[in-house]
GROMACS .gro file of C-alpha atoms in nm:
model
  374
    1UNK     CA    1  -1.452   5.601  -0.183
    2UNK     CA    2  -1.323   5.617   0.144
    3UNK     CA    3  -1.224   5.874   0.285
    4UNK     CA    4  -0.873   5.701   0.511
    5UNK     CA    5  -0.698   5.338   0.403
    6UNK     CA    6  -0.557   5.196   0.721
    7UNK     CA    7  -0.271   5.013   0.573
    8UNK     CA    8  -0.128   4.748   0.901
    9UNK     CA    9   0.141   4.462   0.811
   10UNK     CA   10   0.093   4.108   0.987
   11UNK     CA   11   0.290   3.849   1.006
   12UNK     CA   12   0.243   3.566   1.328
   13UNK     CA   13   0.041   3.822   1.522
   14UNK     CA   14  -0.285   3.643   1.558
   15UNK     CA   15  -0.363   3.766   1.936
   16UNK     CA   16  -0.335   4.134   1.842
   17UNK     CA   17  -0.524   4.106   1.512
   18UNK     CA   18  -0.882   4.210   1.693
   19UNK     CA   19  -0.764   4.451   1.948
   20UNK     CA   20  -0.563   4.646   1.633
   21UNK     CA   21  -0.876   4.610   1.432
   22UNK     CA   22  -1.130   4.719   1.732
   23UNK     CA   23  -0.925   4.980   1.744
   24UNK     CA   24  -0.919   5.107   1.426
   25UNK     CA   25  -1.358   5.091   1.407
   26UNK     CA   26  -1.318   5.357   1.681
   27UNK     CA   27  -1.179   5.630   1.499
   28UNK     CA   28  -1.511   5.812   1.411
   29UNK     CA   29  -1.493   5.750   1.067
   30UNK     CA   30  -1.796   5.612   0.899
   31UNK     CA   31  -1.593   5.529   0.493
   32UNK     CA   32  -1.246   5.362   0.608
   33UNK     CA   33  -1.134   4.992   0.480
   34UNK     CA   34  -0.890   4.863   0.615
   35UNK     CA   35  -0.607   4.662   0.472
   36UNK     CA   36  -0.472   4.364   0.659
   37UNK     CA   37  -0.103   4.214   0.490
   38UNK     CA   38   0.007   3.954   0.559
   39UNK     CA   39   0.346   3.872   0.517
   40UNK     CA   40   0.379   3.496   0.464
   41UNK     CA   41   0.298   3.391   0.868
   42UNK     CA   42   0.386   3.070   0.882
   43UNK     CA   43   0.125   2.965   1.186
   44UNK     CA   44  -0.260   2.976   1.076
   45UNK     CA   45  -0.241   3.386   1.170
   46UNK     CA   46  -0.394   3.389   0.800
   47UNK     CA   47  -0.655   3.144   0.795
   48UNK     CA   48  -0.728   3.302   1.093
   49UNK     CA   49  -0.799   3.682   1.029
   50UNK     CA   50  -1.015   3.576   0.689
   51UNK     CA   51  -1.272   3.358   0.917
   52UNK     CA   52  -1.284   3.690   1.156
   53UNK     CA   53  -1.341   3.939   0.936
   54UNK     CA   54  -1.486   3.726   0.669
   55UNK     CA   55  -1.845   3.952   0.720
   56UNK     CA   56  -1.719   4.277   0.750
   57UNK     CA   57  -1.682   4.464   0.433
   58UNK     CA   58  -1.465   4.748   0.586
   59UNK     CA   59  -1.201   4.508   0.677
   60UNK     CA   60  -1.011   4.274   0.389
   61UNK     CA   61  -0.758   4.049   0.406
   62UNK     CA   62  -0.424   3.985   0.182
   63UNK     CA   63  -0.129   3.805   0.208
   64UNK     CA   64   0.207   3.825   0.038
   65UNK     CA   65   0.308   3.612  -0.232
   66UNK     CA   66   0.658   3.591  -0.022
   67UNK     CA   67   0.805   3.743   0.298
   68UNK     CA   68   0.932   4.091   0.321
   69UNK     CA   69   0.920   4.233   0.585
   70UNK     CA   70   0.679   4.542   0.709
   71UNK     CA   71   0.823   4.728   0.431
   72UNK     CA   72   0.682   4.511   0.141
   73UNK     CA   73   0.299   4.426   0.337
   74UNK     CA   74   0.302   4.823   0.314
   75UNK     CA   75   0.404   4.915  -0.033
   76UNK     CA   76   0.126   4.587  -0.101
   77UNK     CA   77  -0.143   4.795   0.103
   78UNK     CA   78  -0.038   5.122  -0.118
   79UNK     CA   79  -0.117   4.871  -0.414
   80UNK     CA   80  -0.429   4.792  -0.312
   81UNK     CA   81  -0.603   5.161  -0.104
   82UNK     CA   82  -0.851   5.334  -0.284
   83UNK     CA   83  -0.910   5.636   0.003
   84UNK     CA   84  -0.786   5.923  -0.030
   85UNK     CA   85  -0.561   5.926   0.283
   86UNK     CA   86  -0.297   5.578   0.361
   87UNK     CA   87  -0.260   5.548   0.770
   88UNK     CA   88  -0.062   5.277   0.902
   89UNK     CA   89   0.017   5.090   1.182
   90UNK     CA   90   0.158   4.809   1.338
   91UNK     CA   91  -0.016   4.518   1.372
   92UNK     CA   92   0.009   4.514   1.750
   93UNK     CA   93  -0.042   4.885   1.875
   94UNK     CA   94  -0.301   5.082   1.855
   95UNK     CA   95  -0.432   5.430   1.775
   96UNK     CA   96  -0.598   5.659   2.093
   97UNK     CA   97  -0.989   5.699   2.012
   98UNK     CA   98  -1.100   5.897   1.705
   99UNK     CA   99  -0.738   5.987   1.647
  100UNK     CA  100  -0.709   5.996   1.305
  101UNK     CA  101  -1.093   6.214   1.245
  102UNK     CA  102  -0.858   6.517   1.421
  103UNK     CA  103  -0.564   6.388   1.191
  104UNK     CA  104  -0.866   6.371   0.896
  105UNK     CA  105  -1.028   6.690   1.026
  106UNK     CA  106  -0.665   6.867   0.977
  107UNK     CA  107  -0.571   6.754   0.728
  108UNK     CA  108  -0.831   6.853   0.434
  109UNK     CA  109  -0.874   7.131   0.625
  110UNK     CA  110  -0.433   7.262   0.515
  111UNK     CA  111  -0.450   7.032   0.165
  112UNK     CA  112  -0.220   6.827   0.380
  113UNK     CA  113  -0.027   6.580   0.172
  114UNK     CA  114   0.147   6.418   0.424
  115UNK     CA  115  -0.014   6.446   0.848
  116UNK     CA  116   0.235   6.448   1.141
  117UNK     CA  117   0.119   6.424   1.508
  118UNK     CA  118   0.507   6.444   1.574
  119UNK     CA  119   0.419   6.257   1.987
  120UNK     CA  120   0.348   5.970   2.093
  121UNK     CA  121   0.322   5.749   2.360
  122UNK     CA  122   0.515   5.383   2.509
  123UNK     CA  123   0.371   5.138   2.740
  124UNK     CA  124   0.552   5.138   3.060
  125UNK     CA  125   0.417   4.819   3.225
  126UNK     CA  126   0.600   4.539   3.382
  127UNK     CA  127   0.270   4.307   3.177
  128UNK     CA  128   0.149   4.443   2.779
  129UNK     CA  129  -0.250   4.331   2.722
  130UNK     CA  130  -0.250   4.226   2.375
  131UNK     CA  131  -0.502   4.483   2.393
  132UNK     CA  132  -0.332   4.765   2.478
  133UNK     CA  133  -0.665   4.987   2.526
  134UNK     CA  134  -0.766   4.954   2.858
  135UNK     CA  135  -0.368   5.054   2.939
  136UNK     CA  136  -0.438   5.432   3.170
  137UNK     CA  137  -0.169   5.719   3.182
  138UNK     CA  138   0.032   5.586   3.433
  139UNK     CA  139   0.133   5.297   3.168
  140UNK     CA  140   0.239   5.520   2.919
  141UNK     CA  141   0.504   5.820   2.814
  142UNK     CA  142   0.469   6.049   2.615
  143UNK     CA  143   0.752   6.125   2.354
  144UNK     CA  144   0.766   6.461   2.167
  145UNK     CA  145   0.966   6.528   1.879
  146UNK     CA  146   0.993   6.866   1.933
  147UNK     CA  147   1.173   7.197   2.183
  148UNK     CA  148   1.030   7.139   2.598
  149UNK     CA  149   0.922   7.473   2.441
  150UNK     CA  150   0.692   7.401   2.253
  151UNK     CA  151   0.602   7.116   2.393
  152UNK     CA  152   0.332   7.301   2.547
  153UNK     CA  153   0.135   7.441   2.217
  154UNK     CA  154  -0.063   7.091   2.293
  155UNK     CA  155  -0.241   7.160   1.926
  156UNK     CA  156   0.004   7.371   1.750
  157UNK     CA  157  -0.009   7.352   1.379
  158UNK     CA  158   0.337   7.325   1.217
  159UNK     CA  159   0.391   7.366   0.790
  160UNK     CA  160   0.749   7.278   0.650
  161UNK     CA  161   0.900   7.471   0.523
  162UNK     CA  162   1.151   7.595   0.275
  163UNK     CA  163   1.385   7.225   0.119
  164UNK     CA  164   1.670   7.400   0.329
  165UNK     CA  165   1.456   7.370   0.717
  166UNK     CA  166   1.350   7.080   0.555
  167UNK     CA  167   1.698   6.939   0.525
  168UNK     CA  168   1.771   7.112   0.816
  169UNK     CA  169   1.463   6.972   1.074
  170UNK     CA  170   1.493   6.671   0.934
  171UNK     CA  171   1.874   6.589   1.023
  172UNK     CA  172   1.759   6.701   1.427
  173UNK     CA  173   1.499   6.515   1.428
  174UNK     CA  174   1.136   6.704   1.402
  175UNK     CA  175   0.973   6.467   1.139
  176UNK     CA  176   1.024   6.126   1.362
  177UNK     CA  177   1.082   5.850   1.060
  178UNK     CA  178   0.890   5.597   1.164
  179UNK     CA  179   0.505   5.506   0.939
  180UNK     CA  180   0.268   5.538   1.198
  181UNK     CA  181   0.136   5.810   1.339
  182UNK     CA  182   0.027   5.995   0.961
  183UNK     CA  183  -0.193   6.028   0.708
  184UNK     CA  184  -0.032   6.096   0.352
  185UNK     CA  185  -0.277   6.187   0.070
  186UNK     CA  186  -0.233   5.840  -0.172
  187UNK     CA  187  -0.339   6.045  -0.501
  188UNK     CA  188   0.066   6.198  -0.374
  189UNK     CA  189   0.202   5.864  -0.291
  190UNK     CA  190   0.136   5.679  -0.659
  191UNK     CA  191   0.130   6.056  -0.838
  192UNK     CA  192   0.585   6.044  -0.685
  193UNK     CA  193   0.608   5.731  -0.694
  194UNK     CA  194   0.697   5.668  -0.310
  195UNK     CA  195   0.745   5.327  -0.217
  196UNK     CA  196   0.907   5.186   0.088
  197UNK     CA  197   1.281   5.060  -0.037
  198UNK     CA  198   1.365   4.699  -0.047
  199UNK     CA  199   1.512   4.670   0.309
  200UNK     CA  200   1.476   4.488   0.632
  201UNK     CA  201   1.539   4.782   0.831
  202UNK     CA  202   1.466   5.167   0.874
  203UNK     CA  203   1.240   5.154   0.549
  204UNK     CA  204   1.053   5.373   0.687
  205UNK     CA  205   1.281   5.627   0.765
  206UNK     CA  206   1.354   5.644   0.354
  207UNK     CA  207   0.990   5.598   0.352
  208UNK     CA  208   0.886   5.991   0.549
  209UNK     CA  209   1.208   6.109   0.375
  210UNK     CA  210   1.088   6.113   0.020
  211UNK     CA  211   0.742   6.157   0.150
  212UNK     CA  212   0.846   6.505   0.292
  213UNK     CA  213   1.116   6.643   0.031
  214UNK     CA  214   0.824   6.626  -0.290
  215UNK     CA  215   0.496   6.689  -0.019
  216UNK     CA  216   0.384   7.058  -0.127
  217UNK     CA  217   0.253   7.033   0.206
  218UNK     CA  218   0.382   6.838   0.473
  219UNK     CA  219   0.178   6.946   0.772
  220UNK     CA  220   0.291   6.884   1.138
  221UNK     CA  221   0.082   6.869   1.528
  222UNK     CA  222   0.141   6.922   1.804
  223UNK     CA  223  -0.098   6.591   1.913
  224UNK     CA  224  -0.084   6.310   2.096
  225UNK     CA  225  -0.209   5.992   1.886
  226UNK     CA  226  -0.001   5.648   1.890
  227UNK     CA  227   0.030   5.430   2.147
  228UNK     CA  228   0.357   5.203   2.106
  229UNK     CA  229   0.377   4.867   2.273
  230UNK     CA  230   0.717   4.873   2.391
  231UNK     CA  231   0.891   4.666   2.660
  232UNK     CA  232   0.733   4.464   2.967
  233UNK     CA  233   0.913   4.259   3.202
  234UNK     CA  234   0.731   3.945   3.070
  235UNK     CA  235   0.823   4.059   2.636
  236UNK     CA  236   1.119   3.762   2.536
  237UNK     CA  237   1.427   3.887   2.424
  238UNK     CA  238   1.423   3.955   2.010
  239UNK     CA  239   1.773   3.815   1.973
  240UNK     CA  240   2.066   3.836   2.107
  241UNK     CA  241   2.376   3.684   1.841
  242UNK     CA  242   2.140   3.639   1.575
  243UNK     CA  243   2.328   3.680   1.292
  244UNK     CA  244   2.059   3.714   1.019
  245UNK     CA  245   2.002   4.028   1.181
  246UNK     CA  246   2.334   4.132   1.171
  247UNK     CA  247   2.319   4.044   0.748
  248UNK     CA  248   1.966   4.239   0.756
  249UNK     CA  249   2.129   4.552   0.850
  250UNK     CA  250   2.438   4.516   0.666
  251UNK     CA  251   2.170   4.481   0.301
  252UNK     CA  252   2.007   4.775   0.465
  253UNK     CA  253   2.291   4.954   0.522
  254UNK     CA  254   2.477   4.955   0.158
  255UNK     CA  255   2.081   4.881  -0.001
  256UNK     CA  256   1.991   5.240   0.156
  257UNK     CA  257   2.240   5.418  -0.014
  258UNK     CA  258   2.230   5.270  -0.303
  259UNK     CA  259   1.832   5.294  -0.332
  260UNK     CA  260   1.880   5.732  -0.247
  261UNK     CA  261   2.145   5.790  -0.453
  262UNK     CA  262   1.811   5.845  -0.678
  263UNK     CA  263   1.642   6.021  -0.460
  264UNK     CA  264   1.646   6.327  -0.449
  265UNK     CA  265   1.672   6.410  -0.880
  266UNK     CA  266   1.446   6.676  -1.013
  267UNK     CA  267   1.457   6.873  -0.732
  268UNK     CA  268   1.633   7.213  -0.719
  269UNK     CA  269   1.774   7.215  -0.384
  270UNK     CA  270   1.928   6.924  -0.394
  271UNK     CA  271   2.115   6.996  -0.771
  272UNK     CA  272   2.271   7.353  -0.606
  273UNK     CA  273   2.352   7.160  -0.298
  274UNK     CA  274   2.528   6.830  -0.293
  275UNK     CA  275   2.651   6.825  -0.014
  276UNK     CA  276   2.317   6.862   0.181
  277UNK     CA  277   2.281   6.591  -0.009
  278UNK     CA  278   2.585   6.381   0.136
  279UNK     CA  279   2.497   6.526   0.513
  280UNK     CA  280   2.161   6.348   0.464
  281UNK     CA  281   2.290   5.983   0.291
  282UNK     CA  282   2.563   6.022   0.596
  283UNK     CA  283   2.321   6.080   0.852
  284UNK     CA  284   2.142   5.803   0.688
  285UNK     CA  285   2.470   5.590   0.704
  286UNK     CA  286   2.497   5.682   1.085
  287UNK     CA  287   2.162   5.579   1.242
  288UNK     CA  288   2.195   5.255   1.052
  289UNK     CA  289   2.496   5.125   1.208
  290UNK     CA  290   2.410   5.314   1.555
  291UNK     CA  291   2.150   5.119   1.569
  292UNK     CA  292   2.158   4.802   1.394
  293UNK     CA  293   2.504   4.733   1.268
  294UNK     CA  294   2.740   4.887   1.536
  295UNK     CA  295   2.515   4.718   1.865
  296UNK     CA  296   2.492   4.342   1.615
  297UNK     CA  297   2.860   4.349   1.593
  298UNK     CA  298   2.949   4.442   1.940
  299UNK     CA  299   2.777   4.110   2.037
  300UNK     CA  300   2.814   3.882   1.828
  301UNK     CA  301   3.235   3.875   1.759
  302UNK     CA  302   3.410   3.955   1.455
  303UNK     CA  303   3.523   3.556   1.523
  304UNK     CA  304   3.197   3.480   1.430
  305UNK     CA  305   3.079   3.703   1.195
  306UNK     CA  306   3.420   3.637   1.033
  307UNK     CA  307   3.294   3.276   1.027
  308UNK     CA  308   2.925   3.358   0.838
  309UNK     CA  309   2.932   3.287   0.507
  310UNK     CA  310   2.611   3.491   0.456
  311UNK     CA  311   2.781   3.800   0.623
  312UNK     CA  312   3.028   3.758   0.287
  313UNK     CA  313   2.766   3.680   0.067
  314UNK     CA  314   2.625   4.100   0.092
  315UNK     CA  315   2.994   4.197   0.115
  316UNK     CA  316   3.014   4.057  -0.279
  317UNK     CA  317   2.753   4.066  -0.389
  318UNK     CA  318   2.705   4.445  -0.271
  319UNK     CA  319   3.084   4.504  -0.440
  320UNK     CA  320   3.239   4.147  -0.625
  321UNK     CA  321   3.591   4.143  -0.609
  322UNK     CA  322   3.618   4.373  -0.316
  323UNK     CA  323   3.407   4.226  -0.108
  324UNK     CA  324   3.713   4.120   0.148
  325UNK     CA  325   3.827   4.415   0.165
  326UNK     CA  326   3.615   4.615   0.188
  327UNK     CA  327   3.419   4.367   0.461
  328UNK     CA  328   3.855   4.404   0.631
  329UNK     CA  329   3.838   4.781   0.658
  330UNK     CA  330   3.473   4.802   0.782
  331UNK     CA  331   3.456   4.569   1.093
  332UNK     CA  332   3.849   4.689   1.151
  333UNK     CA  333   3.606   5.103   1.226
  334UNK     CA  334   3.425   4.868   1.414
  335UNK     CA  335   3.665   4.771   1.665
  336UNK     CA  336   3.734   5.088   1.692
  337UNK     CA  337   3.406   5.227   1.774
  338UNK     CA  338   3.269   5.309   2.110
  339UNK     CA  339   3.097   5.078   2.270
  340UNK     CA  340   2.747   5.197   2.075
  341UNK     CA  341   2.554   4.949   2.347
  342UNK     CA  342   2.381   5.062   2.627
  343UNK     CA  343   2.299   4.814   2.893
  344UNK     CA  344   1.943   4.994   2.919
  345UNK     CA  345   1.941   4.988   2.558
  346UNK     CA  346   1.932   4.595   2.505
  347UNK     CA  347   1.630   4.385   2.262
  348UNK     CA  348   1.568   4.178   2.630
  349UNK     CA  349   1.191   4.342   2.723
  350UNK     CA  350   1.248   4.369   3.014
  351UNK     CA  351   1.585   4.573   2.978
  352UNK     CA  352   1.324   4.783   2.775
  353UNK     CA  353   1.107   4.813   3.040
  354UNK     CA  354   1.332   4.912   3.310
  355UNK     CA  355   1.437   5.239   3.083
  356UNK     CA  356   1.094   5.344   3.006
  357UNK     CA  357   1.046   5.298   3.383
  358UNK     CA  358   1.252   5.548   3.508
  359UNK     CA  359   1.175   5.821   3.248
  360UNK     CA  360   0.849   5.818   3.360
  361UNK     CA  361   0.988   5.796   3.749
  362UNK     CA  362   1.123   6.109   3.640
  363UNK     CA  363   0.901   6.333   3.377
  364UNK     CA  364   0.609   6.247   3.538
  365UNK     CA  365   0.304   6.212   3.267
  366UNK     CA  366   0.501   6.541   3.071
  367UNK     CA  367   0.634   6.519   2.779
  368UNK     CA  368   0.982   6.402   2.711
  369UNK     CA  369   1.154   6.631   2.434
  370UNK     CA  370   1.349   6.412   2.237
  371UNK     CA  371   1.570   6.727   2.064
  372UNK     CA  372   1.619   6.858   2.461
  373UNK     CA  373   1.558   7.100   2.746
  374UNK     CA  374   1.525   7.459   2.724
   0.00000   0.00000   0.00000
């Protein structure tokens, strides 16, 4: 049985597959498997990847029957995995060399159900190569989900406490919700039935929260292991004024509310504190709206969205005959919001780069603490 199963969704990403897998093979873990889950790429990514690794028994290439987004691809990986722990990666990112070995050693030593390295690198380069492994620290900015005082305690290990403390820390964003940079004990995920919900935006947030509230041992460590591909000057826009992105955001917004209704069942703390359930659901709604639906609403505009049959279809699907009323009510509320999207937060890669470059110039090689400075 492998010690680690790496699960990597791929979609139209042939140029990144080689560097990503090479990174995972530099983790210092001999007994591993790498599951590349092709999410019905419309190009030759699947065929190219199959040919690239046809002679490497450590790498399995699996094709989804239909496109379902990264969450559903990861679910397929969970089902196919055979390792003690599951580790997720995005195909265009990499782990630092030897990271998984250290993560695994700490997880095993503490018998952790979940291991979480609470820092990561964002890339800051005018032009990003396909293979991020050659970037120097001049092209990386370090983010830590901890206070500035805590940031100086590199390697510090913390075990999640009682449920109230876990909830409070989640709301303070101490547990960043991305799927990468973590190890999940496979038997824990299987035993609890923890999977990514069938939404396309924010699915990793719900997956991580579900793991947090169910894991007997949830461990965090002040270490920076993951290199996340952010913007560069030559990056393309991810689709400004794209109605489909707004539709995906709506489905994720309404779908996450439905999905969360069953997440807390059987946990005594939440049965005794229903207000905590409401707070967590409100937090999820707020995050989805601020990150996805409100910015897209403001970019596209109400006039265009109200003409879209796909938009109306979502409201009807979730609210039936009340769909038109809910749509109007929601759009009225969005009209009353202050502009949520700032110039530096636009999806254009060049804008992301300039924002991160400015931040890099301010903090240098230090850790930018998302929870504020002390």
